[in-house]
PDB file of N, CA and C in Angstrom:
ATOM      1  N   UNK Z   2       7.516 -16.407  67.791  1.00  0.00           N
ATOM      2  CA  UNK Z   2       8.039 -17.712  67.461  1.00  0.00           C
ATOM      3  C   UNK Z   2       9.136 -17.592  66.407  1.00  0.00           C
ATOM      4  N   UNK Z   3      10.163 -18.383  66.522  1.00  0.00           N
ATOM      5  CA  UNK Z   3      11.181 -18.403  65.478  1.00  0.00           C
ATOM      6  C   UNK Z   3      10.631 -19.046  64.213  1.00  0.00           C
ATOM      7  N   UNK Z   4      11.325 -18.818  63.125  1.00  0.00           N
ATOM      8  CA  UNK Z   4      10.883 -19.311  61.826  1.00  0.00           C
ATOM      9  C   UNK Z   4      11.835 -20.387  61.334  1.00  0.00           C
ATOM     10  N   UNK Z   5      11.279 -21.426  60.760  1.00  0.00           N
ATOM     11  CA  UNK Z   5      12.057 -22.408  60.013  1.00  0.00           C
ATOM     12  C   UNK Z   5      11.533 -22.327  58.587  1.00  0.00           C
ATOM     13  N   UNK Z   6      12.410 -21.968  57.667  1.00  0.00           N
ATOM     14  CA  UNK Z   6      11.997 -21.761  56.279  1.00  0.00           C
ATOM     15  C   UNK Z   6      13.088 -22.251  55.346  1.00  0.00           C
ATOM     16  N   UNK Z   7      12.707 -22.418  54.089  1.00  0.00           N
ATOM     17  CA  UNK Z   7      13.709 -22.775  53.095  1.00  0.00           C
ATOM     18  C   UNK Z   7      14.431 -21.513  52.632  1.00  0.00           C
ATOM     19  N   UNK Z   8      15.643 -21.685  52.239  1.00  0.00           N
ATOM     20  CA  UNK Z   8      16.489 -20.571  51.814  1.00  0.00           C
ATOM     21  C   UNK Z   8      16.230 -20.253  50.344  1.00  0.00           C
ATOM     22  N   UNK Z   9      15.063 -19.701  50.094  1.00  0.00           N
ATOM     23  CA  UNK Z   9      14.673 -19.322  48.736  1.00  0.00           C
ATOM     24  C   UNK Z   9      14.058 -17.937  48.764  1.00  0.00           C
ATOM     25  N   UNK Z  10      14.040 -17.306  47.617  1.00  0.00           N
ATOM     26  CA  UNK Z  10      13.388 -16.003  47.495  1.00  0.00           C
ATOM     27  C   UNK Z  10      13.864 -15.005  48.529  1.00  0.00           C
ATOM     28  N   UNK Z  11      12.918 -14.287  49.104  1.00  0.00           N
ATOM     29  CA  UNK Z  11      13.244 -13.249  50.070  1.00  0.00           C
ATOM     30  C   UNK Z  11      13.330 -13.737  51.505  1.00  0.00           C
ATOM     31  N   UNK Z  12      13.255 -15.043  51.728  1.00  0.00           N
ATOM     32  CA  UNK Z  12      13.306 -15.557  53.099  1.00  0.00           C
ATOM     33  C   UNK Z  12      14.561 -15.128  53.836  1.00  0.00           C
ATOM     34  N   UNK Z  13      15.680 -15.051  53.130  1.00  0.00           N
ATOM     35  CA  UNK Z  13      16.933 -14.666  53.788  1.00  0.00           C
ATOM     36  C   UNK Z  13      16.925 -13.209  54.245  1.00  0.00           C
ATOM     37  N   UNK Z  14      16.020 -12.408  53.710  1.00  0.00           N
ATOM     38  CA  UNK Z  14      15.901 -11.021  54.163  1.00  0.00           C
ATOM     39  C   UNK Z  14      15.163 -10.931  55.494  1.00  0.00           C
ATOM     40  N   UNK Z  15      14.277 -11.862  55.734  1.00  0.00           N
ATOM     41  CA  UNK Z  15      13.463 -11.840  56.951  1.00  0.00           C
ATOM     42  C   UNK Z  15      14.095 -12.683  58.051  1.00  0.00           C
ATOM     43  N   UNK Z  16      14.566 -13.870  57.691  1.00  0.00           N
ATOM     44  CA  UNK Z  16      15.108 -14.808  58.676  1.00  0.00           C
ATOM     45  C   UNK Z  16      16.630 -14.736  58.670  1.00  0.00           C
ATOM     46  N   UNK Z  17      17.194 -14.447  59.830  1.00  0.00           N
ATOM     47  CA  UNK Z  17      18.648 -14.501  59.992  1.00  0.00           C
ATOM     48  C   UNK Z  17      18.960 -15.882  60.569  1.00  0.00           C
ATOM     49  N   UNK Z  18      19.600 -16.715  59.770  1.00  0.00           N
ATOM     50  CA  UNK Z  18      19.850 -18.102  60.138  1.00  0.00           C
ATOM     51  C   UNK Z  18      20.606 -18.194  61.457  1.00  0.00           C
ATOM     52  N   UNK Z  19      20.037 -18.941  62.393  1.00  0.00           N
ATOM     53  CA  UNK Z  19      20.654 -19.132  63.693  1.00  0.00           C
ATOM     54  C   UNK Z  19      20.370 -18.020  64.684  1.00  0.00           C
ATOM     55  N   UNK Z  20      19.749 -16.936  64.233  1.00  0.00           N
ATOM     56  CA  UNK Z  20      19.449 -15.812  65.116  1.00  0.00           C
ATOM     57  C   UNK Z  20      17.941 -15.606  65.301  1.00  0.00           C
ATOM     58  N   UNK Z  21      17.208 -15.570  64.210  1.00  0.00           N
ATOM     59  CA  UNK Z  21      15.755 -15.398  64.299  1.00  0.00           C
ATOM     60  C   UNK Z  21      15.017 -16.662  63.857  1.00  0.00           C
ATOM     61  N   UNK Z  22      15.753 -17.657  63.484  1.00  0.00           N
ATOM     62  CA  UNK Z  22      15.191 -18.925  63.026  1.00  0.00           C
ATOM     63  C   UNK Z  22      16.235 -19.698  62.263  1.00  0.00           C
ATOM     64  N   UNK Z  23      15.781 -20.622  61.472  1.00  0.00           N
ATOM     65  CA  UNK Z  23      16.699 -21.434  60.677  1.00  0.00           C
ATOM     66  C   UNK Z  23      16.281 -21.411  59.217  1.00  0.00           C
ATOM     67  N   UNK Z  24      17.258 -21.302  58.352  1.00  0.00           N
ATOM     68  CA  UNK Z  24      17.049 -21.441  56.915  1.00  0.00           C
ATOM     69  C   UNK Z  24      17.659 -22.775  56.496  1.00  0.00           C
ATOM     70  N   UNK Z  25      16.900 -23.536  55.755  1.00  0.00           N
ATOM     71  CA  UNK Z  25      17.378 -24.837  55.291  1.00  0.00           C
ATOM     72  C   UNK Z  25      17.331 -24.863  53.769  1.00  0.00           C
ATOM     73  N   UNK Z  26      18.139 -25.700  53.156  1.00  0.00           N
ATOM     74  CA  UNK Z  26      18.122 -25.784  51.695  1.00  0.00           C
ATOM     75  C   UNK Z  26      16.760 -26.250  51.185  1.00  0.00           C
ATOM     76  N   UNK Z  27      16.357 -25.761  50.016  1.00  0.00           N
ATOM     77  CA  UNK Z  27      15.088 -26.221  49.448  1.00  0.00           C
ATOM     78  C   UNK Z  27      15.138 -27.713  49.122  1.00  0.00           C
ATOM     79  N   UNK Z  28      13.982 -28.343  49.206  1.00  0.00           N
ATOM     80  CA  UNK Z  28      13.829 -29.766  48.869  1.00  0.00           C
ATOM     81  C   UNK Z  28      14.638 -30.684  49.774  1.00  0.00           C
ATOM     82  N   UNK Z  29      14.943 -30.226  50.987  1.00  0.00           N
ATOM     83  CA  UNK Z  29      15.682 -31.038  51.956  1.00  0.00           C
ATOM     84  C   UNK Z  29      14.797 -31.262  53.178  1.00  0.00           C
ATOM     85  N   UNK Z  30      13.834 -32.161  53.036  1.00  0.00           N
ATOM     86  CA  UNK Z  30      12.873 -32.380  54.116  1.00  0.00           C
ATOM     87  C   UNK Z  30      13.540 -32.847  55.407  1.00  0.00           C
ATOM     88  N   UNK Z  31      14.628 -33.590  55.302  1.00  0.00           N
ATOM     89  CA  UNK Z  31      15.312 -34.048  56.513  1.00  0.00           C
ATOM     90  C   UNK Z  31      15.941 -32.872  57.259  1.00  0.00           C
ATOM     91  N   UNK Z  32      16.472 -31.888  56.537  1.00  0.00           N
ATOM     92  CA  UNK Z  32      17.038 -30.689  57.169  1.00  0.00           C
ATOM     93  C   UNK Z  32      15.940 -29.851  57.816  1.00  0.00           C
ATOM     94  N   UNK Z  33      14.802 -29.772  57.156  1.00  0.00           N
ATOM     95  CA  UNK Z  33      13.665 -29.041  57.703  1.00  0.00           C
ATOM     96  C   UNK Z  33      13.212 -29.690  59.012  1.00  0.00           C
ATOM     97  N   UNK Z  34      13.070 -30.991  58.997  1.00  0.00           N
ATOM     98  CA  UNK Z  34      12.666 -31.715  60.205  1.00  0.00           C
ATOM     99  C   UNK Z  34      13.689 -31.551  61.314  1.00  0.00           C
ATOM    100  N   UNK Z  35      14.957 -31.610  60.983  1.00  0.00           N
ATOM    101  CA  UNK Z  35      16.032 -31.464  61.974  1.00  0.00           C
ATOM    102  C   UNK Z  35      15.979 -30.085  62.636  1.00  0.00           C
ATOM    103  N   UNK Z  36      15.742 -29.046  61.838  1.00  0.00           N
ATOM    104  CA  UNK Z  36      15.672 -27.687  62.382  1.00  0.00           C
ATOM    105  C   UNK Z  36      14.458 -27.534  63.301  1.00  0.00           C
ATOM    106  N   UNK Z  37      13.336 -28.091  62.915  1.00  0.00           N
ATOM    107  CA  UNK Z  37      12.141 -28.029  63.758  1.00  0.00           C
ATOM    108  C   UNK Z  37      12.369 -28.765  65.073  1.00  0.00           C
ATOM    109  N   UNK Z  38      12.985 -29.919  65.006  1.00  0.00           N
ATOM    110  CA  UNK Z  38      13.271 -30.681  66.224  1.00  0.00           C
ATOM    111  C   UNK Z  38      14.241 -29.932  67.137  1.00  0.00           C
ATOM    112  N   UNK Z  39      15.246 -29.278  66.560  1.00  0.00           N
ATOM    113  CA  UNK Z  39      16.183 -28.495  67.381  1.00  0.00           C
ATOM    114  C   UNK Z  39      15.443 -27.447  68.186  1.00  0.00           C
ATOM    115  N   UNK Z  40      14.496 -26.767  67.557  1.00  0.00           N
ATOM    116  CA  UNK Z  40      13.721 -25.758  68.274  1.00  0.00           C
ATOM    117  C   UNK Z  40      12.785 -26.387  69.299  1.00  0.00           C
ATOM    118  N   UNK Z  41      12.200 -27.510  68.958  1.00  0.00           N
ATOM    119  CA  UNK Z  41      11.286 -28.185  69.882  1.00  0.00           C
ATOM    120  C   UNK Z  41      12.015 -28.644  71.140  1.00  0.00           C
ATOM    121  N   UNK Z  42      13.269 -29.016  70.993  1.00  0.00           N
ATOM    122  CA  UNK Z  42      14.045 -29.548  72.113  1.00  0.00           C
ATOM    123  C   UNK Z  42      14.758 -28.470  72.924  1.00  0.00           C
ATOM    124  N   UNK Z  43      14.748 -27.235  72.456  1.00  0.00           N
ATOM    125  CA  UNK Z  43      15.490 -26.165  73.126  1.00  0.00           C
ATOM    126  C   UNK Z  43      14.571 -24.957  73.379  1.00  0.00           C
ATOM    127  N   UNK Z  44      13.726 -25.040  74.409  1.00  0.00           N
ATOM    128  CA  UNK Z  44      12.753 -23.966  74.637  1.00  0.00           C
ATOM    129  C   UNK Z  44      13.394 -22.598  74.881  1.00  0.00           C
ATOM    130  N   UNK Z  45      14.506 -22.540  75.560  1.00  0.00           N
ATOM    131  CA  UNK Z  45      15.139 -21.238  75.817  1.00  0.00           C
ATOM    132  C   UNK Z  45      15.677 -20.627  74.524  1.00  0.00           C
ATOM    133  N   UNK Z  46      16.288 -21.437  73.690  1.00  0.00           N
ATOM    134  CA  UNK Z  46      16.769 -20.944  72.392  1.00  0.00           C
ATOM    135  C   UNK Z  46      15.598 -20.500  71.526  1.00  0.00           C
ATOM    136  N   UNK Z  47      14.524 -21.287  71.552  1.00  0.00           N
ATOM    137  CA  UNK Z  47      13.319 -20.955  70.801  1.00  0.00           C
ATOM    138  C   UNK Z  47      12.770 -19.599  71.245  1.00  0.00           C
ATOM    139  N   UNK Z  48      12.739 -19.363  72.559  1.00  0.00           N
ATOM    140  CA  UNK Z  48      12.248 -18.098  73.083  1.00  0.00           C
ATOM    141  C   UNK Z  48      13.118 -16.938  72.626  1.00  0.00           C
ATOM    142  N   UNK Z  49      14.437 -17.090  72.751  1.00  0.00           N
ATOM    143  CA  UNK Z  49      15.362 -16.017  72.365  1.00  0.00           C
ATOM    144  C   UNK Z  49      15.281 -15.719  70.868  1.00  0.00           C
ATOM    145  N   UNK Z  50      15.193 -16.756  70.065  1.00  0.00           N
ATOM    146  CA  UNK Z  50      15.096 -16.554  68.619  1.00  0.00           C
ATOM    147  C   UNK Z  50      13.776 -15.867  68.268  1.00  0.00           C
ATOM    148  N   UNK Z  51      12.707 -16.257  68.940  1.00  0.00           N
ATOM    149  CA  UNK Z  51      11.418 -15.619  68.695  1.00  0.00           C
ATOM    150  C   UNK Z  51      11.449 -14.139  69.042  1.00  0.00           C
ATOM    151  N   UNK Z  52      12.062 -13.808  70.173  1.00  0.00           N
ATOM    152  CA  UNK Z  52      12.178 -12.402  70.569  1.00  0.00           C
ATOM    153  C   UNK Z  52      13.029 -11.625  69.570  1.00  0.00           C
ATOM    154  N   UNK Z  53      14.115 -12.235  69.109  1.00  0.00           N
ATOM    155  CA  UNK Z  53      14.974 -11.574  68.119  1.00  0.00           C
ATOM    156  C   UNK Z  53      14.205 -11.356  66.815  1.00  0.00           C
ATOM    157  N   UNK Z  54      13.376 -12.315  66.449  1.00  0.00           N
ATOM    158  CA  UNK Z  54      12.571 -12.179  65.242  1.00  0.00           C
ATOM    159  C   UNK Z  54      11.563 -11.042  65.348  1.00  0.00           C
ATOM    160  N   UNK Z  55      10.933 -10.909  66.501  1.00  0.00           N
ATOM    161  CA  UNK Z  55       9.990  -9.809  66.702  1.00  0.00           C
ATOM    162  C   UNK Z  55      10.694  -8.459  66.621  1.00  0.00           C
ATOM    163  N   UNK Z  56      11.876  -8.383  67.228  1.00  0.00           N
ATOM    164  CA  UNK Z  56      12.641  -7.127  67.144  1.00  0.00           C
ATOM    165  C   UNK Z  56      12.993  -6.812  65.695  1.00  0.00           C
ATOM    166  N   UNK Z  57      13.417  -7.822  64.956  1.00  0.00           N
ATOM    167  CA  UNK Z  57      13.782  -7.607  63.551  1.00  0.00           C
ATOM    168  C   UNK Z  57      12.575  -7.157  62.740  1.00  0.00           C
ATOM    169  N   UNK Z  58      11.446  -7.782  62.947  1.00  0.00           N
ATOM    170  CA  UNK Z  58      10.243  -7.377  62.221  1.00  0.00           C
ATOM    171  C   UNK Z  58       9.884  -5.929  62.536  1.00  0.00           C
ATOM    172  N   UNK Z  59       9.952  -5.575  63.809  1.00  0.00           N
ATOM    173  CA  UNK Z  59       9.616  -4.213  64.203  1.00  0.00           C
ATOM    174  C   UNK Z  59      10.557  -3.174  63.641  1.00  0.00           C
ATOM    175  N   UNK Z  60      11.835  -3.512  63.570  1.00  0.00           N
ATOM    176  CA  UNK Z  60      12.819  -2.519  63.116  1.00  0.00           C
ATOM    177  C   UNK Z  60      13.008  -2.486  61.604  1.00  0.00           C
ATOM    178  N   UNK Z  61      12.719  -3.584  60.920  1.00  0.00           N
ATOM    179  CA  UNK Z  61      12.966  -3.638  59.477  1.00  0.00           C
ATOM    180  C   UNK Z  61      11.711  -3.701  58.614  1.00  0.00           C
ATOM    181  N   UNK Z  62      10.611  -4.192  59.174  1.00  0.00           N
ATOM    182  CA  UNK Z  62       9.451  -4.462  58.340  1.00  0.00           C
ATOM    183  C   UNK Z  62       8.151  -3.836  58.846  1.00  0.00           C
ATOM    184  N   UNK Z  63       8.253  -2.941  59.816  1.00  0.00           N
ATOM    185  CA  UNK Z  63       7.059  -2.234  60.273  1.00  0.00           C
ATOM    186  C   UNK Z  63       6.557  -1.348  59.134  1.00  0.00           C
ATOM    187  N   UNK Z  64       5.281  -1.061  59.134  1.00  0.00           N
ATOM    188  CA  UNK Z  64       4.687  -0.281  58.054  1.00  0.00           C
ATOM    189  C   UNK Z  64       5.401   1.051  57.860  1.00  0.00           C
ATOM    190  N   UNK Z  65       5.663   1.771  58.936  1.00  0.00           N
ATOM    191  CA  UNK Z  65       6.327   3.077  58.785  1.00  0.00           C
ATOM    192  C   UNK Z  65       7.733   2.920  58.218  1.00  0.00           C
ATOM    193  N   UNK Z  66       8.434   1.881  58.625  1.00  0.00           N
ATOM    194  CA  UNK Z  66       9.782   1.628  58.093  1.00  0.00           C
ATOM    195  C   UNK Z  66       9.728   1.319  56.611  1.00  0.00           C
ATOM    196  N   UNK Z  67       8.775   0.491  56.222  1.00  0.00           N
ATOM    197  CA  UNK Z  67       8.641   0.144  54.802  1.00  0.00           C
ATOM    198  C   UNK Z  67       8.267   1.374  53.977  1.00  0.00           C
ATOM    199  N   UNK Z  68       7.371   2.201  54.493  1.00  0.00           N
ATOM    200  CA  UNK Z  68       6.999   3.433  53.764  1.00  0.00           C
ATOM    201  C   UNK Z  68       8.177   4.378  53.634  1.00  0.00           C
ATOM    202  N   UNK Z  69       8.981   4.493  54.682  1.00  0.00           N
ATOM    203  CA  UNK Z  69      10.174   5.340  54.619  1.00  0.00           C
ATOM    204  C   UNK Z  69      11.154   4.871  53.557  1.00  0.00           C
ATOM    205  N   UNK Z  70      11.270   3.569  53.385  1.00  0.00           N
ATOM    206  CA  UNK Z  70      12.181   3.022  52.369  1.00  0.00           C
ATOM    207  C   UNK Z  70      11.707   3.318  50.961  1.00  0.00           C
ATOM    208  N   UNK Z  71      10.397   3.386  50.780  1.00  0.00           N
ATOM    209  CA  UNK Z  71       9.868   3.723  49.447  1.00  0.00           C
ATOM    210  C   UNK Z  71      10.058   5.173  49.172  1.00  0.00           C
TER     211      UNK Z  71
END
């Protein structure tokens, strides 16, 4: 599944805005709702973003990758 998150902390390292999900400004509930609705209304985009997110997690955040970085 794609991610909708606020653009704070390390979220920008995990979520690539428009590619693996959407990042919205903090404290902007209307932007958060808008991003969720965009995904709800576009199943093919939602699927592609979810697949891209899984690939990103596997290539950047898998346990072996994280251990190699340390």
